[in-house]
CSV table of C-alpha atoms in Angstrom, one decimal:
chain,number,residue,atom,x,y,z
G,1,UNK,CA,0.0,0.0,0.0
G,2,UNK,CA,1.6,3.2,-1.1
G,3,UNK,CA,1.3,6.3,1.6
G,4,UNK,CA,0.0,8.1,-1.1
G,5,UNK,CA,-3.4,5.9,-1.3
G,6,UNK,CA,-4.0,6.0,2.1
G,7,UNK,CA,-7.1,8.2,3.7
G,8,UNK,CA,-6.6,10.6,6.3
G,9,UNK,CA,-8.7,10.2,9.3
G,10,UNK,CA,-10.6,12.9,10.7
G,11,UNK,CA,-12.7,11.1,13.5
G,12,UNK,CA,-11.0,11.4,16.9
G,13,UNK,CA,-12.7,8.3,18.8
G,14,UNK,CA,-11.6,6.6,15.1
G,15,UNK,CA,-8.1,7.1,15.3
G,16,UNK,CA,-8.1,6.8,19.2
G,17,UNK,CA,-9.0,3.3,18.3
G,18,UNK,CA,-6.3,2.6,15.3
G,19,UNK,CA,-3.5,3.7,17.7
G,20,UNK,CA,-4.9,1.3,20.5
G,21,UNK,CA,-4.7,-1.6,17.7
G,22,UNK,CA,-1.6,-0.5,17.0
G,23,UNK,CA,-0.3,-0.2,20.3
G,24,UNK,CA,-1.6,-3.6,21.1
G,25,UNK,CA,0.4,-5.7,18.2
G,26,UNK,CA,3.4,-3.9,19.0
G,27,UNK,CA,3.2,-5.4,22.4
G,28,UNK,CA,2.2,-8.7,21.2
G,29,UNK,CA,4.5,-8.8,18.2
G,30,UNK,CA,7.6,-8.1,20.7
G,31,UNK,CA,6.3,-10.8,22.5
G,32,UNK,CA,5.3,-13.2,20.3
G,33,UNK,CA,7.4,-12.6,16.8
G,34,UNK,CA,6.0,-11.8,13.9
G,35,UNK,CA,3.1,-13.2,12.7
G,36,UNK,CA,3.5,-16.4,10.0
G,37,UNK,CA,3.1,-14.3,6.9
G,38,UNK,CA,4.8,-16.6,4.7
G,39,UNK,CA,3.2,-17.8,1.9
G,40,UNK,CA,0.8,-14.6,1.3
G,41,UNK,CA,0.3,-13.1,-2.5
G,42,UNK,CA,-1.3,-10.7,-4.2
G,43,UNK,CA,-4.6,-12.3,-5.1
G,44,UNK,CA,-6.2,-9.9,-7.2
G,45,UNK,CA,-5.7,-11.4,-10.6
G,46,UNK,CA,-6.8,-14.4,-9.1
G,47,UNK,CA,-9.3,-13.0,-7.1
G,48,UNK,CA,-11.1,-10.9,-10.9
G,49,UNK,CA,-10.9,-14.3,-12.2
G,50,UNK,CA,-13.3,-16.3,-10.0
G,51,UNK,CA,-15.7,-13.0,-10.0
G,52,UNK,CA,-15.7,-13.8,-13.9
G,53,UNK,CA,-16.2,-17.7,-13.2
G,54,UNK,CA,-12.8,-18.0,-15.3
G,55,UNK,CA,-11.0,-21.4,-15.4
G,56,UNK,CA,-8.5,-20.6,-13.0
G,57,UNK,CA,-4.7,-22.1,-13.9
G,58,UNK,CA,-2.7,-24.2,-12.1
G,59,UNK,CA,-0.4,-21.3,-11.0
G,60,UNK,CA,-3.8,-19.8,-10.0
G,61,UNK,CA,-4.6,-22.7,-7.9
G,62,UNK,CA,-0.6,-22.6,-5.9
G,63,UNK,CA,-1.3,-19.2,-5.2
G,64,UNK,CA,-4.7,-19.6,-3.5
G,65,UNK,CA,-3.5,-22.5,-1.7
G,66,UNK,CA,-0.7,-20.3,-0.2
G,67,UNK,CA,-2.9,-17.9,1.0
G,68,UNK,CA,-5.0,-20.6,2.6
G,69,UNK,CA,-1.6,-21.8,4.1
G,70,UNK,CA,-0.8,-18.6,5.3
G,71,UNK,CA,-4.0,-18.2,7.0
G,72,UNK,CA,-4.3,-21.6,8.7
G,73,UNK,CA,-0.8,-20.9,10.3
G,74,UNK,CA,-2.0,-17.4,11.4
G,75,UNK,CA,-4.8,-18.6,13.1
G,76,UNK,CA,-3.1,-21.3,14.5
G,77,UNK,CA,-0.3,-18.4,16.1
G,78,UNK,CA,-3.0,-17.0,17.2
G,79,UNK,CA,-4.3,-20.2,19.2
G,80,UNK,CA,-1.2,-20.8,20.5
G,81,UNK,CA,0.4,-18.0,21.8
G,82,UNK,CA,-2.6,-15.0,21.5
G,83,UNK,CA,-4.9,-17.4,23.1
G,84,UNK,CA,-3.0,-17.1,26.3
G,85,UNK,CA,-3.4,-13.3,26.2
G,86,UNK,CA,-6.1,-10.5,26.9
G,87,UNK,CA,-6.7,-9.4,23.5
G,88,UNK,CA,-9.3,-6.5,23.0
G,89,UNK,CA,-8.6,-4.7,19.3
G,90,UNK,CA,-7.2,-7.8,17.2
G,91,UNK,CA,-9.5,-10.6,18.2
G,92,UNK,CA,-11.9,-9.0,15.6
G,93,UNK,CA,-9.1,-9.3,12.3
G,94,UNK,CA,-8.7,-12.7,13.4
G,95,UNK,CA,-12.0,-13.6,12.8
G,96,UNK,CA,-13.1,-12.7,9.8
G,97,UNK,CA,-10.0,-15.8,8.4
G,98,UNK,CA,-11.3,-18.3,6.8
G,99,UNK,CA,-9.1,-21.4,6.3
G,100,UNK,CA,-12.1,-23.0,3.8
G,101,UNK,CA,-10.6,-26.5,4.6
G,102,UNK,CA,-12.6,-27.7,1.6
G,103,UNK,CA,-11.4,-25.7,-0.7
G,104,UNK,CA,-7.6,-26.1,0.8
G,105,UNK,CA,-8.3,-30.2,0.6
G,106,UNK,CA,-10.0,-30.0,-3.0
G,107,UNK,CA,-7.4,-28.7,-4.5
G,108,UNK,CA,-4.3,-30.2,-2.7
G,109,UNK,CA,-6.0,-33.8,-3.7
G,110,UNK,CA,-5.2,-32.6,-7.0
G,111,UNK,CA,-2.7,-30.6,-7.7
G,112,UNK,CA,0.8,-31.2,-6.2
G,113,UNK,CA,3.6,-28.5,-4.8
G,114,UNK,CA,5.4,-28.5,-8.1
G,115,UNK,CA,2.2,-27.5,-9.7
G,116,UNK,CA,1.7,-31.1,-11.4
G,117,UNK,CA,-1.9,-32.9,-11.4
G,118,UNK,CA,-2.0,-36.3,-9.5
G,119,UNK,CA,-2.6,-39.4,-11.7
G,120,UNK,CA,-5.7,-40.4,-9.6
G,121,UNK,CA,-7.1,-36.8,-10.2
G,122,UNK,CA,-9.2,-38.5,-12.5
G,123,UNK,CA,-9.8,-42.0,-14.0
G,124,UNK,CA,-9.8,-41.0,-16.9
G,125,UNK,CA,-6.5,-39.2,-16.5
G,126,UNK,CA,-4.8,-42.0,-14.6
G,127,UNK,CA,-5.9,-44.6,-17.8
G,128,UNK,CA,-4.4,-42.0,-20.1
G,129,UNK,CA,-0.9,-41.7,-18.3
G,130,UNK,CA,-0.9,-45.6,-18.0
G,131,UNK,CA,-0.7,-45.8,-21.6
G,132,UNK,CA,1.5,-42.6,-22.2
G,133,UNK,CA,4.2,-44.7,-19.9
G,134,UNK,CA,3.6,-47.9,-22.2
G,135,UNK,CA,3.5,-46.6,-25.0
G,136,UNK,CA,6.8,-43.8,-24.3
G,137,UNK,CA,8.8,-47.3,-23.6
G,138,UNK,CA,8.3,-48.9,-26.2
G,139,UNK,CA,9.6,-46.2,-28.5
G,140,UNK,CA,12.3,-46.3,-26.5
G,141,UNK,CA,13.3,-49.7,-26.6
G,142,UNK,CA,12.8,-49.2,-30.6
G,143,UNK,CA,15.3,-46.2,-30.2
G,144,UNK,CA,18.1,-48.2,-28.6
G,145,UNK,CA,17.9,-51.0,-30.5
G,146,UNK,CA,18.8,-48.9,-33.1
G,147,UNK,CA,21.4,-46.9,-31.5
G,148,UNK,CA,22.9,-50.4,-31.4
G,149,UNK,CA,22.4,-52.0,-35.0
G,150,UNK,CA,22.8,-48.2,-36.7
G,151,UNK,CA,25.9,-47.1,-34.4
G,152,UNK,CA,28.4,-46.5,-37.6
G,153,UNK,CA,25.9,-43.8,-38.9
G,154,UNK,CA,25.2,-42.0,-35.5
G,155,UNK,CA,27.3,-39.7,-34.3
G,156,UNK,CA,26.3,-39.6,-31.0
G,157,UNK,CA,24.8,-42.9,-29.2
G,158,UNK,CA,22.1,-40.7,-27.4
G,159,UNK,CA,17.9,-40.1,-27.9
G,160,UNK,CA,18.0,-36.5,-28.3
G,161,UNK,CA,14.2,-34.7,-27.9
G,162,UNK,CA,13.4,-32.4,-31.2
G,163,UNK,CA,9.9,-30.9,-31.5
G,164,UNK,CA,8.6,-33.0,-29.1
G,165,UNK,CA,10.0,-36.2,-30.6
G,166,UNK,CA,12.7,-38.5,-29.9
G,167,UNK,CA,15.3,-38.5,-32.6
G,168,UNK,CA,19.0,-40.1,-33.4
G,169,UNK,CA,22.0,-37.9,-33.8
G,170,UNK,CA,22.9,-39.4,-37.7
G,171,UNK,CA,25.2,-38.3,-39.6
G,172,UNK,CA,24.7,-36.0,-42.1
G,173,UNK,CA,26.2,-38.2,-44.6
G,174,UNK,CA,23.7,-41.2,-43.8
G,175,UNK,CA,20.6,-39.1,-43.6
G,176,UNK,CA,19.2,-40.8,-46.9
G,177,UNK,CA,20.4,-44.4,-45.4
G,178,UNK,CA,18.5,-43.6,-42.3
G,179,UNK,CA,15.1,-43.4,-43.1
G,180,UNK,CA,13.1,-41.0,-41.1
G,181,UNK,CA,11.7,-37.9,-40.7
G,182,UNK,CA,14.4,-35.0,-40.3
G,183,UNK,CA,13.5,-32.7,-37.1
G,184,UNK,CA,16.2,-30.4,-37.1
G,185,UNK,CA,20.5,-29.8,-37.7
G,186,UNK,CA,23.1,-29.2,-36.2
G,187,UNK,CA,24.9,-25.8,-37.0
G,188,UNK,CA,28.1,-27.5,-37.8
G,189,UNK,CA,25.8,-29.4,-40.3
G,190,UNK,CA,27.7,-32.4,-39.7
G,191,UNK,CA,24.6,-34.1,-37.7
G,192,UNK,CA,20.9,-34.6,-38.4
G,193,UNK,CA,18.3,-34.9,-36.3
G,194,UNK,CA,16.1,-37.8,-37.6
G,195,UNK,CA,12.2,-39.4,-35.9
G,196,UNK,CA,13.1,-43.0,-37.7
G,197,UNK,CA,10.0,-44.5,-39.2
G,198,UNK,CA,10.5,-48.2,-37.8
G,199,UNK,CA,9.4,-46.0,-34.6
G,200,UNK,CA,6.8,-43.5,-36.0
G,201,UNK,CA,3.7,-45.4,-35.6
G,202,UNK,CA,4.5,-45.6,-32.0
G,203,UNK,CA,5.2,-42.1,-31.7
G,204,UNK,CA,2.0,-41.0,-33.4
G,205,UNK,CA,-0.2,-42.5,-31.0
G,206,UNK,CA,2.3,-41.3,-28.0
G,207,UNK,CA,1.7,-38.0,-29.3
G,208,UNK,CA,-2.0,-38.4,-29.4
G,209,UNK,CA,-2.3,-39.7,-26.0
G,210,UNK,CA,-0.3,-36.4,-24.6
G,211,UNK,CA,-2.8,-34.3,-26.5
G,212,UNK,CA,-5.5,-36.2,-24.6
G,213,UNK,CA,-4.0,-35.3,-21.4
G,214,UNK,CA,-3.7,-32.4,-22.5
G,215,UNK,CA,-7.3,-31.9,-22.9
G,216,UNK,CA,-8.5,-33.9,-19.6
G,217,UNK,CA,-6.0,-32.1,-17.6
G,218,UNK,CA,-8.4,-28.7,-18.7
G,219,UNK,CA,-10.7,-30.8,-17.8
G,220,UNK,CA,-9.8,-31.3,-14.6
G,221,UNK,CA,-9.0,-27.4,-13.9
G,222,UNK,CA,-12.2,-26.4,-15.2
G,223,UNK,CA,-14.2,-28.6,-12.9
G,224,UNK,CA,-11.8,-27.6,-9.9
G,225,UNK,CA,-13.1,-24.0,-10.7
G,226,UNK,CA,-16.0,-24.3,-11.0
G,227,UNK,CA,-16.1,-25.8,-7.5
G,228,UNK,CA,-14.1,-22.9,-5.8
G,229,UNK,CA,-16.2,-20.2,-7.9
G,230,UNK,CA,-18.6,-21.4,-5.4
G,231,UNK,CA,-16.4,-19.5,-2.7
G,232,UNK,CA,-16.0,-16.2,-3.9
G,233,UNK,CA,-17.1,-14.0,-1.2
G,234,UNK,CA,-15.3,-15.9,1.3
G,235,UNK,CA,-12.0,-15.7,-0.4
């Protein structure tokens, strides 16, 4: 908050009051500490998207859950150490928190700390990955069995990832011996970056089980918002 935007109060028995709350957390923060603040963002994006009922993103989602964080282990400071004392001016800041434990479960049963969704976030999600990871080994298997029985034309024995796609490092001078598709060069120009076709098939349907993640992951999000648009006003 910049000084600038702040309102200057006129009311006697008003400011009497702010200097007594003031006074008060002084006291208790010499005391006590400072309170657990950790955790707390600025909201209002967040905040103007669920007044919208806009699919919120998973970034969305970390931030609101720190801010639930941060208020669970604010009221909890307050439980154990302000509990203890004769509070009059704060007691009433400290209730208007809200925790929303529902909310705070909901989305932490779905979306982990490094802003990935869990497997069982849906069924249909967790059948999806199941054959992503079945499907991703076999092409690699295919990948280095031909690292071994096309080692002369490679000129690195390495799966290197080009547009998405796991490619041999051939030699330029074998890149009509190799057949494949060509994803990219190096800027030497002495190696190619080549999808072989022997594993293509594969890939193709690897791809098009990522794209269906894709899609239920937005699924996922979209239902998760929907269910925290219900909590608006509290947040």
């Amino acid at each position: 908050i910049q000084l600038s935007s702040l309102e200057i109060k006129n009311d006697i028995e008003e400011i009497r009051l702010m200097l007594e709350e003031t006074e008060e957390a002084r006291l208790l923060q010499i005391k006590y500490g400072e309170l657990p603040f950790g955790g707390l963002f600025d909201l209002t994006n967040v905040i103007n998207r669920l007044r919208l009922k806009s699919v919120l993103s998973i970034t969305d989602f970390l931030d609101l859950e720190n801010m639930l964080y941060c208020t669970r282990n604010i009221l909890s400071f307050n439980q154990t150490n302000l509990s203890k004392e004769k509070v009059l001016y704060l007691n009433s800041y400290f209730s208007l928190l809200n925790p929303l434990k529902k909310v705070s479960e909901k989305i932490n049963n779905i979306i982990n700390e490094n802003g990935e969704i869990y497997d069982h976030a849906s069924d249909e999600l967790a059948s999806i990955r199941k054959k992503i990871k079945t499907l991703d080994n076999q092409v690699r298997a295919k990948m280095q069995e031909l690292l071994q029985t096309k080692a002369k034309m490679l000129n690195e024995s390495l799966i290197v990832i080009r547009n998405d796609r796991m490619c041999l490092c051939v030699k330029s001078e074998y890149k009509h011996v190799l057949k494949g598709i060509i994803h990219d060069e190096s800027s030497s120009g002495s190696t190619v970056y080549i999808e072989p076709y022997s594993a293509l098939e594969i890939s193709n349907r690897l791809v098009g089980y990522k794209e269906d993640e894709k899609r239920e992951i937005n699924k996922i999000l979209n239902e998760l918002s929907q269910f925290v648009w219900a909590y608006y006003e509290e947040i």
